[in-house]
Amino acid sequence: MSVTIQIPSALRAFTERKSEIAVEAKTVGEAITALTNLYPDIRPHLFEEEGKLRSFINVYVAGKNVRNAGGVEAAIPDGETLTLVPAIAGGAPLGVRL
Amino acid sequence: MIRLPRKLDAAIRAEGEKTYPNECCGVLLGQIDDENVREVDEILPIDNARDDGEQYHRFRIEADDFMRAEQLARQKGRDVLGFYHSHPDHPAEPSEYDREYALPFYAYIIVAVEKGRAAKLTSWELKLDRSRFETEPIEPIE
């Protein structure tokens, strides 16, 4: 089944600047695996070294976050869009006050 | 390099002062040219999603907020170029925590806020191998 993956601007450096990639997949996990097979350099930015999806990378299917709705096992209807969405975090260093 | 209109530079500083002693955060929208020069033309202040007790040294932009920013950027024919946040009473330099949660390409603007007054403002980009941030020049524009 054909799935369109929308790539955030930060990760397009690894997808030949393409903002959308079409893959064949039935689940979120299959879609992301297909993406990383096509573009291996994107993998370290999506997965931790142990192979777990980075905590700040979210996957939306049909506009809904699948983190608590099946995760990588979530099914993707044919023709649907999957969007990779990072949550952004940061902050001041500890103990380096001015 | 990143081009930042003076009025948006001032707006980021004002955000940092307004939220002091907590961190402010927001999204940078704009365009990028073929030579990788980014020009910011709009900022979207975002409510810091951290718990109140953590906001003095941490910020988080939730995925739903990022999703809305991405959709707004696409509607306007723009890109999400990066993010800004403040470091209350800390230097305008990225922390190890910033690096762990960063992505390449994006510009990370940091404004130091010293005792409630905005001070140094810097911009950083994560290396592709995620090993460290590198500072990038900011060109002020009108």
XYZ file of C-alpha atoms in Angstrom:
240
model
C 0.000 0.000 0.000
C 1.291 3.420 -0.894
C 2.024 5.872 1.906
C 3.322 9.428 1.635
C 5.855 10.503 4.271
C 6.140 14.257 4.874
C 9.684 15.238 5.814
C 10.318 18.249 8.087
C 12.751 20.818 6.693
C 15.474 19.713 9.139
C 15.642 16.229 7.651
C 15.431 17.090 3.958
C 19.216 17.252 3.795
C 19.034 13.446 3.938
C 16.238 13.021 1.366
C 17.741 14.923 -1.572
C 15.737 17.992 -0.419
C 12.472 16.171 -1.077
C 9.648 17.197 1.268
C 7.552 14.107 0.527
C 8.612 10.501 -0.026
C 6.295 7.720 -1.253
C 6.870 4.237 0.186
C 5.042 0.935 0.309
C 3.977 0.079 3.868
C 1.084 -1.130 6.002
C 2.285 0.128 9.380
C 4.199 3.084 10.769
C 7.191 0.847 11.484
C 7.267 -0.478 7.936
C 7.024 3.036 6.525
C 9.918 4.363 8.625
C 12.021 1.308 7.823
C 11.358 1.846 4.121
C 12.395 5.476 4.511
C 15.639 4.613 6.287
C 16.399 1.924 3.680
C 16.051 4.570 0.968
C 17.992 7.204 2.914
C 20.260 5.513 5.525
C 21.819 8.800 6.665
C 18.497 9.879 8.149
C 18.492 6.955 10.575
C 20.651 8.435 13.414
C 18.280 11.387 13.613
C 15.202 9.179 13.982
C 16.557 6.351 16.131
C 18.728 6.094 19.221
C 21.748 3.794 19.056
C 19.700 0.956 20.594
C 17.256 1.163 17.696
C 14.448 2.866 19.603
C 12.661 5.799 17.977
C 14.041 8.987 19.516
C 11.737 10.277 22.236
C 11.361 13.676 20.579
C 10.398 12.284 17.176
C 6.640 11.996 16.787
C 4.752 10.304 13.990
C 1.418 11.655 12.842
C -0.931 9.635 10.644
C -3.851 11.506 9.123
C -3.004 14.439 11.389
C -3.036 12.431 14.632
C -0.072 11.534 16.826
C 0.255 7.717 17.002
C 2.535 7.735 20.075
C -0.329 6.510 22.284
C -2.328 4.957 19.459
C -0.299 1.962 18.394
C 3.105 3.570 17.896
C 5.193 1.825 15.262
C 2.540 -0.929 15.105
C -0.165 1.537 14.040
C -1.776 0.699 10.710
C -1.675 3.201 7.868
C -4.650 3.237 5.480
C -3.766 3.074 1.793
C -3.015 6.488 0.367
C -2.687 8.120 3.790
C -0.017 10.619 4.823
C 2.530 10.065 7.586
C 4.253 13.144 8.990
C 7.458 13.148 11.032
C 7.193 15.836 13.697
C 9.965 16.608 16.173
C 9.143 18.000 19.589
C 11.744 20.643 20.312
C 13.393 20.933 23.699
C 16.410 22.532 25.273
C 17.535 24.775 28.041
C 20.306 26.444 29.929
C 23.275 24.421 31.218
C 23.268 23.521 34.884
C 25.746 25.327 37.076
C 27.046 27.887 34.568
C 25.243 30.916 35.835
C 26.390 34.374 34.824
C 24.502 32.428 8.076
C 21.141 33.702 9.206
C 19.576 37.047 8.363
C 17.448 38.461 11.135
C 15.378 41.648 10.808
C 16.184 44.112 13.576
C 12.533 44.225 14.657
C 12.497 40.440 15.147
C 15.798 40.565 17.024
C 14.123 43.086 19.326
C 10.987 40.934 19.585
C 12.994 37.871 20.687
C 14.810 39.941 23.301
C 11.489 41.337 24.526
C 10.092 37.783 24.831
C 13.097 36.761 26.907
C 12.602 39.711 29.232
C 8.839 39.122 29.481
C 9.175 35.490 30.558
C 12.199 36.052 32.857
C 13.117 34.295 35.152
C 11.669 31.525 32.976
C 12.733 30.564 29.472
C 10.824 31.769 26.436
C 10.669 29.803 23.198
C 9.326 30.092 19.686
C 9.626 29.150 16.033
C 11.511 30.972 13.267
C 9.761 31.068 9.870
C 11.296 32.262 6.628
C 13.101 31.223 3.505
C 16.388 29.543 2.672
C 18.315 30.151 -0.524
C 20.505 27.838 -2.608
C 23.605 28.922 -0.680
C 22.026 27.839 2.619
C 21.474 31.414 3.805
C 18.372 31.617 5.937
C 16.268 34.753 6.171
C 13.777 34.957 9.002
C 10.623 36.963 8.287
C 8.327 35.897 11.102
C 8.554 34.479 14.607
C 5.875 32.460 16.362
C 6.094 32.682 20.151
C 5.096 29.340 21.708
C 3.974 28.673 25.274
C 6.727 26.810 27.075
C 5.276 23.309 27.615
C 7.544 22.551 30.571
C 6.080 22.334 34.060
C 6.165 25.676 35.879
C 8.938 24.495 38.189
C 11.184 23.570 35.255
C 10.728 26.625 33.048
C 13.616 28.540 34.627
C 16.101 26.264 32.823
C 14.139 24.172 30.320
C 11.777 24.701 27.408
C 9.773 22.364 25.242
C 7.767 22.948 22.079
C 5.176 20.191 21.859
C 4.745 18.201 18.673
C 1.220 19.588 18.196
C 2.595 23.155 18.291
C 5.364 22.203 15.882
C 2.811 20.553 13.570
C 0.784 23.791 13.499
C 3.928 25.813 12.769
C 4.870 23.460 9.910
C 1.382 23.699 8.419
C 1.399 27.497 8.728
C 4.808 27.630 7.042
C 3.631 25.401 4.163
C 0.513 27.566 3.694
C 2.699 30.669 3.460
C 5.258 29.082 1.171
C 7.802 29.329 3.969
C 9.944 26.881 5.923
C 10.459 26.344 9.622
C 14.022 27.639 9.837
C 14.610 26.975 13.495
C 13.796 28.043 17.002
C 14.687 30.623 19.611
C 14.821 30.372 23.348
C 16.263 32.305 26.259
C 18.847 31.389 28.885
C 17.911 33.329 32.029
C 21.097 34.301 33.882
C 23.122 31.903 31.738
C 25.369 32.461 28.692
C 23.905 32.497 25.179
C 25.547 29.166 24.443
C 23.889 25.791 23.837
C 23.943 23.279 26.652
C 24.513 19.540 26.355
C 20.770 19.225 26.879
C 20.201 21.508 23.878
C 22.450 19.257 21.768
C 20.753 16.015 22.784
C 17.368 17.289 21.658
C 18.466 19.226 18.573
C 18.264 18.445 14.888
C 20.628 19.572 12.133
C 19.654 22.272 9.640
C 17.640 24.269 12.139
C 18.956 27.547 13.500
C 18.916 27.677 17.290
C 18.877 31.283 18.431
C 19.665 31.796 22.110
C 19.313 35.065 23.966
C 20.957 35.465 27.371
C 18.820 37.385 29.841
C 20.832 38.833 32.704
C 18.825 39.880 35.750
C 15.808 40.513 33.571
C 17.585 42.407 30.780
C 18.254 40.813 27.394
C 21.972 40.623 26.616
C 23.922 38.619 24.030
C 21.978 36.930 21.218
C 23.624 34.117 19.244
C 22.656 31.522 16.629
C 23.831 27.911 16.428
C 23.527 24.938 14.114
C 24.015 21.276 14.993
C 26.647 19.435 12.942
C 25.290 16.667 10.736
C 27.000 13.997 12.859
C 25.254 15.451 15.960
C 28.632 15.821 17.698
C 28.370 19.516 18.562
C 26.851 22.889 17.790
C 28.644 25.454 15.663
C 27.934 29.137 15.960
C 26.759 30.937 12.855
C 26.910 34.640 12.028
C 23.759 36.722 12.329
C 23.331 39.455 9.717
C 20.967 42.162 10.920
C 18.606 43.394 8.189
C 15.824 45.973 8.074
